[in-house]
């Protein structure tokens, strides 16, 4: 009896010491990608150093995403205090009675691990994770924690957060994701690289089905609704990573805008503050300009070309720096500033000076 009491007191002392010695770190800065927009607000490019990141408030995320997440990852999220003994027990039972594996970590624990800790599997790390999770729950409300998680968790394809994932996989927004899309994305969380539909359609289908089943079991979806969602074929963008800033429309122009923005606000601001850089480029004019250059100069060994179109106020409406960015990254429109040696205008300059 005395021995048992001593052990209990020692454990209590250890827990008390850990509680006061483990401090909750400051919240990491919310890094967001910059977006370059055409004059009508359409997106030209996303500028980011390490994948795409967009911060969206929880109210701008379709509720089906939250339903899918909580059903699959943490059903008692709004009831526990950061750690969930019931969830751990349920996960252990499911792992023993089924062929799959299920984690017992709460969403709060996952957020703590992703933002404050490493992937070390040691007991010490798990204890710190539990302590920090309880402290985080005492300093922020549930919706704040859920919003932070959805904006930072990794979905593969360089996409950090639900908004970036919606763009990377479906060319849509977090607000417009439907049930089957939400189920697919949440199914990716445990191992995004191995379940990308482009890489393994079978695994992606199984993951989506498991999430839909979880939603039915959690009474946020009827069986009929789940069956309809499961019957829809998976259709995602056929790419394994977000496009590079210079791989789409007007690549030379986008690179020039990037350089100008860095000069104006610095790299830290460009790559972390979610800037929206609105330009004067006209997308239809740009498409016509690129098509004109491509149609007139078809020989890869032939001459290069550049084209720039300005309106009456001098605003750039179209900018083609070369026949193809991958073929020649030098921006011939900008001459020396674009990385080239410049060109002598010759007699072509006479109309401007005579």
PDB file of C-alpha atoms in Angstrom, residues 180-181 226-235:
ATOM      1  CA  UNK A 180     -16.501  13.388 -52.504  1.00  0.00           C
ATOM      2  CA  UNK A 181     -13.708  15.936 -52.939  1.00  0.00           C
ATOM      3  CA  UNK A 226     -22.314   8.294 -49.249  1.00  0.00           C
ATOM      4  CA  UNK A 227     -23.206   5.801 -51.984  1.00  0.00           C
ATOM      5  CA  UNK A 228     -23.839   8.626 -54.443  1.00  0.00           C
ATOM      6  CA  UNK A 229     -20.522  10.281 -53.558  1.00  0.00           C
ATOM      7  CA  UNK A 230     -18.647   6.984 -53.846  1.00  0.00           C
ATOM      8  CA  UNK A 231     -20.174   6.324 -57.270  1.00  0.00           C
ATOM      9  CA  UNK A 232     -18.619   9.462 -58.754  1.00  0.00           C
ATOM     10  CA  UNK A 233     -15.277   8.824 -60.452  1.00  0.00           C
ATOM     11  CA  UNK A 234     -12.270  10.568 -58.969  1.00  0.00           C
ATOM     12  CA  UNK A 235     -11.265  13.471 -61.192  1.00  0.00           C
TER      13      UNK A 235
END
